[in-house]
Short mmCIF file of C-alpha atoms and ligand atoms in Angstrom, two decimals:
data_model
loop_
_atom_site.label_atom_id
_atom_site.label_comp_id
_atom_site.label_asym_id
_atom_site.label_seq_id
_atom_site.Cartn_x
_atom_site.Cartn_y
_atom_site.Cartn_z
CA MET A 1093 0.00 0.00 0.00
CA THR A 1094 1.26 3.50 -0.77
CA SER A 1095 1.98 5.62 2.23
CA THR A 1096 -0.62 8.12 3.45
CA PRO A 1097 -0.42 10.81 6.13
CA GLU A 1098 -1.95 8.30 8.58
CA THR A 1099 0.51 5.51 7.82
CA GLN A 1100 3.42 7.96 7.92
CA GLN A 1101 2.31 9.00 11.39
CA ILE A 1102 2.21 5.37 12.52
CA ASP A 1103 5.74 4.76 11.19
CA GLN A 1104 6.97 7.97 12.78
CA HIS A 1105 5.50 6.99 16.14
CA ALA A 1106 7.32 3.63 15.95
CA GLU A 1107 10.54 5.38 15.06
CA GLU A 1108 10.24 7.90 17.90
CA TRP A 1109 9.86 5.10 20.40
CA ARG A 1110 12.55 3.01 18.70
CA ILE A 1111 10.47 -0.15 18.52
CA ARG A 1112 11.84 -3.10 16.59
CA LYS A 1113 9.18 -5.35 15.11
CA PRO A 1114 9.86 -9.06 14.75
CA GLU A 1115 10.51 -10.34 11.23
CA GLY A 1116 7.61 -11.54 9.15
CA LEU A 1117 4.75 -9.72 10.85
CA LEU A 1118 2.73 -7.17 8.92
CA LEU A 1119 0.86 -3.97 9.72
CA PRO A 1120 -2.87 -3.95 8.86
CA LYS A 1121 -2.18 -1.59 5.94
CA ASP A 1122 -0.30 -4.45 4.29
CA LEU A 1123 -3.16 -6.89 4.88
CA LEU A 1124 -6.11 -5.10 3.29
CA LEU A 1125 -9.18 -7.28 2.77
CA SER A 1126 -11.12 -7.66 -0.46
CA ALA A 1127 -14.80 -6.65 -0.43
CA GLU A 1128 -15.74 -10.32 -0.18
CA GLN A 1129 -13.30 -11.00 2.67
CA SER A 1130 -14.54 -8.05 4.66
CA ARG A 1131 -18.19 -9.20 4.73
CA LEU A 1132 -19.05 -11.58 7.53
CA SER A 1133 -22.61 -12.85 7.87
CA VAL A 1134 -24.17 -12.29 11.31
CA ASP A 1135 -25.87 -15.70 10.97
CA ARG A 1136 -22.53 -17.17 12.02
CA TYR A 1137 -23.13 -15.84 15.52
CA LEU A 1138 -26.89 -16.29 15.82
CA LEU A 1139 -28.28 -19.38 14.15
CA PRO A 1140 -28.77 -22.53 16.24
CA GLU A 1141 -28.11 -24.56 13.04
CA ARG A 1142 -24.72 -22.91 12.75
CA LEU A 1143 -23.88 -23.71 16.36
CA GLU A 1144 -25.01 -27.28 15.80
CA ALA A 1145 -22.81 -27.56 12.69
CA GLU A 1146 -19.79 -26.31 14.67
CA ASN A 1147 -20.54 -28.69 17.51
CA GLN A 1148 -20.82 -31.59 15.08
CA HIS A 1149 -18.00 -30.87 12.67
CA LEU A 1150 -15.49 -28.56 14.33
CA TRP A 1151 -15.26 -29.54 17.98
CA SER A 1152 -15.52 -33.23 17.19
CA ARG A 1153 -12.26 -33.20 15.21
CA VAL A 1154 -10.07 -30.31 16.26
CA TRP A 1155 -7.23 -30.23 18.78
CA GLN A 1156 -8.26 -28.09 21.75
CA VAL A 1157 -6.65 -27.13 25.05
CA ALA A 1158 -8.33 -29.06 27.86
CA CYS A 1159 -6.19 -28.00 30.82
CA ARG A 1160 -2.67 -27.40 32.13
CA GLU A 1161 -0.54 -30.33 33.22
CA GLU A 1162 -0.14 -28.94 36.73
CA SER A 1163 -3.90 -29.26 37.29
CA ILE A 1164 -3.51 -33.06 37.30
CA PRO A 1165 0.04 -33.63 38.59
CA GLU A 1166 -0.24 -37.04 40.34
CA PRO A 1167 -1.30 -40.49 39.04
CA GLY A 1168 -5.04 -40.77 39.61
CA ASP A 1169 -5.64 -37.01 39.39
CA HIS A 1170 -8.48 -36.30 37.02
CA LEU A 1171 -10.34 -33.34 35.61
CA ARG A 1172 -13.63 -32.97 33.75
CA TYR A 1173 -13.52 -31.07 30.47
CA THR A 1174 -16.68 -30.04 28.63
CA ILE A 1175 -17.07 -28.62 25.15
CA ALA A 1176 -20.56 -27.89 23.80
CA ASP A 1177 -22.64 -30.95 24.81
CA GLN A 1178 -19.69 -33.33 25.13
CA GLU A 1179 -18.09 -34.44 28.39
CA PHE A 1180 -14.53 -35.70 28.69
CA LEU A 1181 -12.31 -36.84 31.50
CA LEU A 1182 -8.54 -36.19 31.66
CA VAL A 1183 -6.69 -38.72 33.79
CA ARG A 1184 -3.04 -38.73 34.88
CA GLN A 1185 -1.67 -42.24 34.41
CA ARG A 1186 0.69 -44.21 36.65
CA ASP A 1187 3.48 -43.80 34.09
CA GLY A 1188 3.04 -39.99 34.00
CA ASP A 1189 1.15 -39.91 30.72
CA VAL A 1190 -2.26 -38.23 30.44
CA ARG A 1191 -5.18 -40.00 28.77
CA ALA A 1192 -8.62 -38.66 27.89
CA PHE A 1193 -11.94 -40.48 27.76
CA TYR A 1194 -15.57 -39.68 27.17
CA ASN A 1195 -16.79 -39.07 30.70
CA VAL A 1196 -19.73 -41.40 30.33
CA CYS A 1197 -20.63 -44.73 31.83
CA PRO A 1198 -21.56 -47.34 29.21
CA HIS A 1199 -24.11 -48.86 31.60
CA ARG A 1200 -26.89 -46.24 31.74
CA GLY A 1201 -25.07 -43.07 30.70
CA ASN A 1202 -24.16 -41.46 34.01
CA LEU A 1203 -21.12 -39.17 34.16
CA VAL A 1204 -18.21 -41.21 35.49
CA GLU A 1205 -16.68 -38.26 37.38
CA ARG A 1206 -18.38 -35.01 38.35
CA GLY A 1207 -15.37 -32.72 38.69
CA ALA A 1208 -11.70 -32.55 39.51
CA GLY A 1209 -10.31 -35.02 42.03
CA HIS A 1210 -8.02 -37.90 42.80
CA SER A 1211 -8.75 -41.62 42.91
CA GLU A 1212 -6.98 -44.93 42.35
CA GLU A 1213 -9.77 -46.08 40.06
CA LEU A 1214 -12.65 -44.51 38.14
CA ARG A 1215 -15.98 -45.60 39.58
CA CYS A 1216 -19.46 -44.62 38.44
CA ALA A 1217 -21.55 -43.53 41.42
CA TYR A 1218 -24.84 -44.85 40.02
CA HIS A 1219 -24.37 -48.65 40.12
CA GLY A 1220 -20.67 -48.96 40.88
CA TRP A 1221 -19.12 -49.98 37.57
CA CYS A 1222 -15.40 -49.35 37.81
CA TRP A 1223 -12.42 -48.81 35.48
CA ARG A 1224 -8.66 -48.67 35.86
CA LEU A 1225 -6.99 -45.30 35.28
CA ASP A 1226 -6.22 -46.37 31.70
CA GLY A 1227 -9.92 -46.86 30.96
CA ARG A 1228 -9.94 -50.68 30.99
CA LEU A 1229 -12.86 -52.25 32.82
CA GLN A 1230 -11.93 -53.31 36.34
CA GLU A 1231 -15.15 -54.43 37.94
CA ILE A 1232 -18.90 -54.66 37.48
CA PRO A 1233 -21.00 -55.62 40.50
CA ASP A 1234 -22.99 -58.72 39.60
CA ARG A 1235 -21.07 -59.11 36.35
CA TYR A 1236 -22.96 -62.35 35.55
CA LEU A 1237 -26.08 -60.26 34.83
CA ILE A 1238 -24.52 -58.94 31.61
CA THR A 1239 -24.04 -61.55 28.92
CA ASP A 1240 -23.86 -59.76 25.61
CA ALA A 1241 -20.72 -57.62 26.12
CA THR A 1242 -17.09 -58.49 26.81
CA ASP A 1243 -14.89 -56.56 29.24
CA ASP A 1244 -13.17 -55.00 26.22
CA ASP A 1245 -16.51 -53.75 24.94
CA LEU A 1246 -17.13 -52.02 28.24
CA GLY A 1247 -13.94 -49.99 28.60
CA LEU A 1248 -14.16 -46.20 28.65
CA SER A 1249 -14.16 -44.70 25.20
CA GLU A 1250 -10.82 -42.97 24.62
CA ILE A 1251 -10.04 -39.85 22.56
CA ALA A 1252 -6.70 -38.46 21.39
CA CYS A 1253 -4.69 -36.63 24.05
CA ASP A 1254 -1.24 -35.08 23.81
CA ARG A 1255 0.79 -32.44 25.61
CA TRP A 1256 2.98 -29.53 24.67
CA ALA A 1257 4.61 -26.78 26.80
CA GLY A 1258 2.54 -27.76 29.83
CA TYR A 1259 -0.77 -27.67 27.93
CA VAL A 1260 -2.92 -30.80 27.69
CA PHE A 1261 -4.70 -31.01 24.33
CA VAL A 1262 -7.51 -33.36 23.35
CA ASN A 1263 -9.04 -34.25 20.01
CA PRO A 1264 -12.26 -36.29 19.92
CA ALA A 1265 -11.33 -37.55 16.44
CA GLY A 1266 -9.14 -40.12 18.21
CA ALA A 1267 -6.92 -42.11 15.86
CA ALA A 1268 -8.01 -39.94 12.92
CA ALA A 1269 -6.50 -36.81 14.50
CA GLU A 1270 -3.37 -35.42 12.84
CA PRO A 1271 -0.35 -35.46 15.17
CA LEU A 1272 -0.43 -32.51 17.59
CA GLY A 1273 3.05 -31.35 16.55
CA GLU A 1274 1.93 -31.04 12.94
CA TYR A 1275 -1.25 -29.28 13.97
CA LEU A 1276 0.62 -26.70 16.03
CA GLY A 1277 3.22 -26.26 13.28
CA GLY A 1278 4.71 -22.76 13.22
CA LEU A 1279 3.48 -21.91 16.71
CA VAL A 1280 6.03 -24.19 18.30
CA PRO A 1281 9.27 -22.33 17.45
CA ARG A 1282 7.63 -18.98 18.23
CA LEU A 1283 6.50 -19.98 21.73
CA GLU A 1284 9.36 -22.24 22.78
CA PRO A 1285 11.56 -19.40 24.14
CA PHE A 1286 8.92 -18.64 26.79
CA HIS A 1287 9.34 -22.10 28.33
CA MET A 1288 5.72 -22.29 29.39
CA GLU A 1289 6.33 -25.87 30.50
CA ARG A 1290 8.26 -24.35 33.41
CA GLN A 1291 5.53 -21.83 34.23
CA ARG A 1292 2.68 -22.59 36.61
CA LEU A 1293 -1.01 -21.83 36.70
CA VAL A 1294 -1.68 -19.11 39.27
CA SER A 1295 -5.39 -18.52 38.64
CA TRP A 1296 -8.27 -20.06 36.69
CA GLN A 1297 -11.78 -18.64 36.64
CA THR A 1298 -14.66 -19.99 34.59
CA THR A 1299 -17.83 -18.05 34.01
CA GLU A 1300 -20.79 -17.94 31.65
CA VAL A 1301 -20.92 -14.93 29.31
CA ALA A 1302 -24.00 -13.88 27.33
CA CYS A 1303 -22.47 -13.98 23.87
CA ASN A 1304 -21.50 -16.41 21.15
CA TRP A 1305 -18.17 -18.17 21.73
CA LYS A 1306 -16.69 -16.47 18.65
CA VAL A 1307 -17.75 -12.97 19.77
CA LEU A 1308 -15.94 -13.66 23.01
CA ILE A 1309 -12.66 -14.87 21.52
CA GLU A 1310 -12.73 -12.18 18.81
CA ALA A 1311 -12.59 -9.50 21.51
CA PHE A 1312 -9.00 -10.65 22.01
CA LEU A 1313 -7.89 -10.82 18.39
CA GLU A 1314 -7.22 -7.15 17.72
CA THR A 1315 -5.97 -4.10 19.61
CA PHE A 1316 -7.92 -1.37 17.89
CA HIS A 1317 -10.62 -1.47 20.54
CA VAL A 1318 -8.13 -0.36 23.20
CA PRO A 1319 -8.80 3.43 23.14
CA GLY A 1320 -12.57 2.76 23.26
CA ILE A 1321 -12.83 -0.10 25.75
CA HIS A 1322 -9.60 0.22 27.76
CA PRO A 1323 -8.88 3.94 28.22
CA ASN A 1324 -6.67 2.86 31.12
CA LEU A 1325 -4.24 1.25 28.63
CA VAL A 1326 -3.65 4.07 26.16
CA THR A 1327 -0.54 5.16 27.98
CA LEU A 1328 0.85 1.64 27.72
CA LEU A 1329 0.40 0.10 24.30
CA ASP A 1330 0.40 1.22 20.71
CA GLU A 1331 -2.52 -0.36 18.87
CA ALA A 1332 -1.53 1.24 15.55
CA ASN A 1333 1.85 -0.52 15.44
CA THR A 1334 0.40 -3.93 16.28
CA VAL A 1335 1.52 -6.40 13.60
CA PHE A 1336 0.02 -9.70 12.46
CA GLU A 1337 1.14 -13.09 11.22
CA ARG A 1338 -0.80 -16.16 10.09
CA LEU A 1339 0.68 -19.47 11.25
CA GLY A 1340 -1.17 -22.34 9.57
CA HIS A 1341 -4.44 -22.90 11.46
CA HIS A 1342 -3.36 -20.33 14.03
CA HIS A 1343 -2.22 -16.73 14.12
CA ARG A 1344 -0.25 -14.20 16.04
CA MET A 1345 -0.07 -10.52 16.77
CA TRP A 1346 2.70 -8.60 18.41
CA ILE A 1347 1.77 -5.58 20.51
CA PRO A 1348 4.35 -2.90 21.37
CA TYR A 1349 4.03 -2.27 25.10
CA GLY A 1350 5.59 0.25 27.48
CA MET A 1351 4.88 3.09 25.07
CA PRO A 1352 1.76 5.16 24.46
CA SER A 1353 -0.94 4.70 21.87
CA ILE A 1354 -0.59 6.83 18.78
CA HIS A 1355 -3.55 8.81 20.12
CA PHE A 1356 -1.40 9.81 23.09
CA ARG A 1357 1.89 10.31 21.32
CA ASP A 1358 2.83 13.32 23.43
CA THR A 1359 2.73 11.36 26.66
CA SER A 1360 5.84 11.68 28.80
CA ASP A 1361 8.23 8.96 29.92
CA ARG A 1362 7.01 9.53 33.47
CA LYS A 1363 3.38 8.85 32.55
CA VAL A 1364 4.30 5.66 30.66
CA TYR A 1365 6.58 4.45 33.44
CA GLU A 1366 4.07 5.09 36.22
CA SER A 1367 1.20 3.54 34.27
CA PHE A 1368 3.28 0.43 33.69
CA LEU A 1369 4.05 -0.01 37.37
CA GLU A 1370 0.45 0.62 38.38
CA GLN A 1371 -0.83 -1.99 35.92
CA HIS A 1372 1.99 -4.40 36.79
CA PHE A 1373 1.21 -4.28 40.51
CA ARG A 1374 -2.53 -4.45 40.04
CA GLU A 1375 -2.31 -7.52 37.80
CA ARG A 1376 0.17 -9.30 40.03
CA HIS A 1377 -2.19 -9.08 42.94
CA LEU A 1378 -4.95 -10.84 41.03
CA ASP A 1379 -3.42 -14.22 41.62
CA GLN A 1380 -3.57 -16.04 44.92
CA SER A 1381 -0.55 -18.18 44.23
CA GLY A 1382 1.74 -16.80 46.93
CA LEU A 1383 4.49 -16.40 44.34
CA SER A 1384 6.98 -13.69 45.12
CA GLU A 1385 5.85 -10.08 45.12
CA PRO A 1386 6.84 -7.67 42.33
CA MET A 1387 10.14 -5.92 42.82
CA ASP A 1388 9.90 -2.81 44.99
CA PRO A 1389 9.70 0.21 42.61
CA SER A 1390 12.26 2.10 44.68
CA GLN A 1391 14.88 -0.50 43.73
CA TRP A 1392 14.82 0.57 40.10
CA GLU A 1393 13.70 4.16 39.87
CA PRO A 1394 14.65 6.33 36.89
CA GLN A 1395 15.44 10.02 37.19
CA PHE A 1396 13.08 12.36 35.37
CA ASP A 1397 13.67 15.93 34.28
CA ASP A 1398 11.06 18.70 34.62
CA GLN A 1399 9.25 17.60 31.45
CA GLY A 1400 8.95 14.05 32.78
CA THR A 1401 11.64 12.74 30.40
CA ILE A 1402 14.00 10.09 31.73
CA VAL A 1403 17.51 11.49 32.19
CA GLY A 1404 19.98 9.59 30.03
CA ASP A 1405 19.72 7.75 26.71
CA ARG A 1406 16.79 5.49 27.40
CA ASN A 1407 13.14 6.25 26.89
CA ALA A 1408 10.50 4.78 29.22
CA ARG A 1409 10.09 1.63 27.14
CA GLU A 1410 13.83 0.95 27.05
CA TYR A 1411 14.11 1.68 30.74
CA LEU A 1412 11.28 -0.75 31.47
CA ILE A 1413 13.04 -3.47 29.48
CA GLU A 1414 16.08 -3.01 31.74
CA ARG A 1415 13.79 -3.05 34.76
CA GLN A 1416 12.23 -6.34 33.63
CA LYS A 1417 15.71 -7.84 33.22
CA ALA A 1418 16.69 -6.67 36.70
CA GLU A 1419 13.50 -8.07 38.22
CA GLY A 1420 14.13 -11.39 36.46
CA ARG A 1421 17.62 -11.55 37.98
CA VAL A 1422 16.28 -10.78 41.47
CA LYS A 1423 13.53 -13.41 41.20
CA GLY A 1424 15.66 -16.02 39.49
CA TYR A 1425 13.51 -16.19 36.32
CA ASP A 1426 15.12 -17.82 33.31
CA TYR A 1427 14.84 -15.34 30.44
CA SER A 1428 17.55 -16.95 28.33
CA GLY A 1429 16.32 -17.32 24.77
CA LEU A 1430 14.01 -14.31 24.91
CA GLY A 1431 14.78 -11.19 22.88
CA LYS A 1432 14.72 -7.92 24.79
CA GLU A 1433 11.42 -6.91 23.16
CA GLN A 1434 9.86 -10.05 24.61
CA LEU A 1435 10.58 -8.73 28.09
CA ILE A 1436 8.15 -5.89 27.55
CA ASP A 1437 5.90 -6.50 24.53
CA ILE A 1438 2.88 -8.78 24.28
CA ASP A 1439 3.39 -11.72 21.96
CA HIS A 1440 -0.18 -12.79 21.30
CA TYR A 1441 -1.38 -16.10 19.82
CA LEU A 1442 -4.57 -17.90 18.96
CA PHE A 1443 -4.39 -21.67 19.26
CA PHE A 1444 -7.16 -22.25 16.77
CA PRO A 1445 -10.07 -22.36 17.43
CA ASN A 1446 -10.63 -20.94 20.89
CA PHE A 1447 -7.54 -20.45 23.03
CA VAL A 1448 -5.78 -17.10 23.23
CA ILE A 1449 -2.36 -16.71 24.81
CA LEU A 1450 -0.89 -13.33 25.69
CA ALA A 1451 2.67 -14.45 26.19
CA LYS A 1452 4.78 -12.22 28.38
CA ALA A 1453 8.08 -13.08 29.96
CA ASP A 1454 6.81 -12.86 33.53
CA ASP A 1455 3.06 -13.19 33.21
CA THR A 1456 1.16 -15.20 30.61
CA PHE A 1457 -2.51 -14.56 30.24
CA MET A 1458 -4.93 -17.03 28.63
CA ILE A 1459 -8.54 -16.82 27.55
CA ARG A 1460 -10.53 -19.84 26.41
CA SER A 1461 -13.99 -19.58 24.93
CA ARG A 1462 -16.30 -22.61 24.80
CA PRO A 1463 -19.68 -22.89 23.06
CA HIS A 1464 -22.95 -23.52 24.84
CA PRO A 1465 -24.51 -26.87 23.86
CA THR A 1466 -27.61 -25.31 22.26
CA ASP A 1467 -27.72 -21.53 22.72
CA PRO A 1468 -25.69 -19.39 20.27
CA ASP A 1469 -26.06 -16.41 22.64
CA ARG A 1470 -24.14 -18.02 25.48
CA SER A 1471 -20.65 -19.34 26.06
CA LEU A 1472 -18.24 -20.33 28.79
CA ALA A 1473 -15.16 -18.21 29.36
CA ASP A 1474 -12.04 -19.44 31.12
CA VAL A 1475 -9.52 -16.86 32.27
CA MET A 1476 -6.16 -18.27 33.31
CA ARG A 1477 -2.74 -16.93 34.16
CA LEU A 1478 0.67 -18.52 34.21
CA ARG A 1479 3.74 -17.21 35.99
CA PRO A 1480 7.33 -18.38 35.91
CA LEU A 1481 8.63 -19.90 39.12
CA GLY A 1482 11.39 -17.93 40.78
CA SER A 1483 14.25 -19.81 42.37
CA ALA A 1484 12.66 -19.39 45.82
CA ASP A 1485 9.05 -20.06 44.82
CA PRO A 1486 7.17 -23.22 45.87
CA PRO A 1487 4.87 -24.50 43.06
CA PRO A 1488 1.40 -23.03 43.61
CA GLN A 1489 -1.70 -25.23 43.81
CA VAL A 1490 -4.55 -23.60 41.94
CA ARG A 1491 -8.02 -24.97 41.33
CA GLN A 1492 -10.61 -23.94 38.79
CA GLN A 1493 -13.14 -21.52 40.28
CA HIS A 1494 -16.64 -21.16 38.85
CA VAL A 1495 -17.73 -17.56 39.28
CA GLU A 1496 -20.73 -15.42 38.43
CA ALA A 1497 -20.07 -12.69 35.87
CA ASN A 1498 -20.93 -9.03 36.30
CA ASN A 1499 -20.48 -8.57 39.98
CA GLU A 1500 -17.84 -6.86 42.01
CA SER A 1501 -16.06 -9.93 43.26
CA TYR A 1502 -15.72 -11.12 39.67
CA LEU A 1503 -14.15 -7.81 38.71
CA LYS A 1504 -11.66 -8.19 41.52
CA GLN A 1505 -10.76 -11.71 40.44
CA ILE A 1506 -10.27 -11.24 36.72
CA GLY A 1507 -9.05 -7.64 36.76
CA GLU A 1508 -10.29 -4.47 35.18
CA VAL A 1509 -9.05 -5.08 31.63
CA ILE A 1510 -10.74 -8.43 31.08
CA TYR A 1511 -13.84 -7.18 32.84
CA GLN A 1512 -14.04 -4.32 30.33
CA ASP A 1513 -13.82 -6.83 27.46
CA PHE A 1514 -16.39 -9.21 28.93
CA SER A 1515 -18.85 -6.40 29.60
CA ASN A 1516 -18.60 -5.18 26.03
CA VAL A 1517 -19.09 -8.51 24.27
CA VAL A 1518 -22.54 -8.84 25.83
CA ASP A 1519 -23.55 -5.62 24.04
CA VAL A 1520 -22.04 -6.90 20.79
CA GLN A 1521 -24.17 -10.04 20.95
CA ARG A 1522 -27.32 -7.97 21.55
CA GLY A 1523 -26.40 -5.70 18.65
CA LEU A 1524 -25.93 -8.64 16.29
CA HIS A 1525 -29.65 -9.40 16.60
CA ALA A 1526 -30.62 -6.09 14.95
CA ASN A 1527 -32.93 -6.65 11.96
CA SER A 1528 -30.95 -4.02 10.06
CA LEU A 1529 -27.73 -6.01 10.21
CA SER A 1530 -27.13 -8.87 7.79
CA HIS A 1531 -23.35 -8.82 7.80
CA LEU A 1532 -20.40 -7.21 9.52
CA THR A 1533 -17.82 -5.15 7.62
CA LEU A 1534 -14.35 -6.13 8.76
CA SER A 1535 -11.42 -3.77 8.44
CA ALA A 1536 -7.83 -4.87 7.89
CA ASN A 1537 -7.40 -4.46 11.65
CA ASP A 1538 -9.85 -7.33 12.03
CA ILE A 1539 -7.75 -9.63 9.85
CA ARG A 1540 -7.50 -12.30 12.55
CA ILE A 1541 -11.29 -12.52 12.73
CA ARG A 1542 -11.33 -13.24 8.99
CA TRP A 1543 -8.60 -15.86 9.49
CA LEU A 1544 -10.58 -17.47 12.33
CA HIS A 1545 -13.73 -17.78 10.22
CA ASP A 1546 -11.86 -19.02 7.15
CA GLU A 1547 -10.40 -21.79 9.26
CA ILE A 1548 -13.77 -22.70 10.80
CA ASP A 1549 -15.21 -22.81 7.29
CA GLU A 1550 -12.57 -25.40 6.37
CA TYR A 1551 -13.98 -27.68 9.04
CA LEU A 1552 -17.56 -27.03 8.01
CA ARG A 1553 -16.94 -27.41 4.28
CA ASP A 1554 -18.90 -30.22 2.61
CA VAL A 1555 -21.32 -30.28 5.52
S1 LIG B 6 -24.86 -45.82 35.01
FE1 LIG B 6 -22.86 -46.13 35.64
S2 LIG B 6 -22.93 -47.95 36.81
FE2 LIG B 6 -24.92 -47.65 36.10
FE1 LIG B 7 -9.62 -5.86 25.23
#
């Protein structure tokens, strides 16, 4: 695209703040959509038939994140995972592997397990049928009363399960699923430097949100809503220099952080620096993990002149990078392998179809969106955080909490930023019902929403 006054201003803002964008990612101006690509039918978010098609043809054969490994650390630990109307059970095996089964008893259809827990065997509470941890039948009371099925016939029905970087993935397609490594493809080398397998879950809240699962996840696929929805972040990130990259089924965006939005380009170093610390401390206190406190600000305080400019060569963003490094040294975090931009910026991924990761060196944020079994206007949202373990930190034990949305305690638990997003998506879903609206008009800034729908369409093709 030829340069315009607007694009020149974006480039100039990047230059002023000396940001270095990773190779291969593109600004929205280089990703303009055709008229056809920019139109997105609202039926995709509203029709029960559409939801049913996704439940039948997408979720039944796609890899999806079920949980973190640390949620089921010991043999016999198990966790229930639901997607749409399907129920699965993740079980840590005696050899350390994780296996996944349909969480249903072949006798009369009861759920085998009702939640997270630990047991040496899997026993249905209704009539006592019982399986080993690997899903093989162990015992049926009064076994002689069943004559037309062998023990093999009555094992738990297994689905594909694999792990990467501490994430446990499942795929109901079972043996037909492509290998997880191939599915993840280009994501793997991008995320490896963060060593998420060494990070630990510090919070996990699940709540119901009154919007379609795609509306929910799409709220996290672009940054151009920041000035409107998150006025508290305009001193901290530059939405206009956010860049995008498609990675097979998945995609990425990289968000310059520790610098102001282009709409606040005259903001001083002092304002950026203080906003960063305020946000940093507020977010850290959201988790109940007992992991070490953030470094005391007085230990790493820049000097400002009368205009609020940092004295010396570094601007606020560069100073904050050094601060992050220093904090990492104090805490004993392993940042080897990360570029200096990764100490400050947000490296943002979608594990297609429904799992967003905001990777940061010292605080990884994750959002998962899951469809309701029958209602296109409802979904389940999981909000999770990971933190690296410092050399003096004991591993935290965190359990999933089910919480009610839209009340004050929820706001306190998930934090202001996510609360702002979750409040807004409810209005989006209501708006989508307008009789005047047949389709949305995506801009190039919404490119990841187009990529998401194109990929879903691949799964629904020929249906
Ligand atoms: S339904 Fe499970 S033992 Fe009867
Ligand atoms: Fe947001």
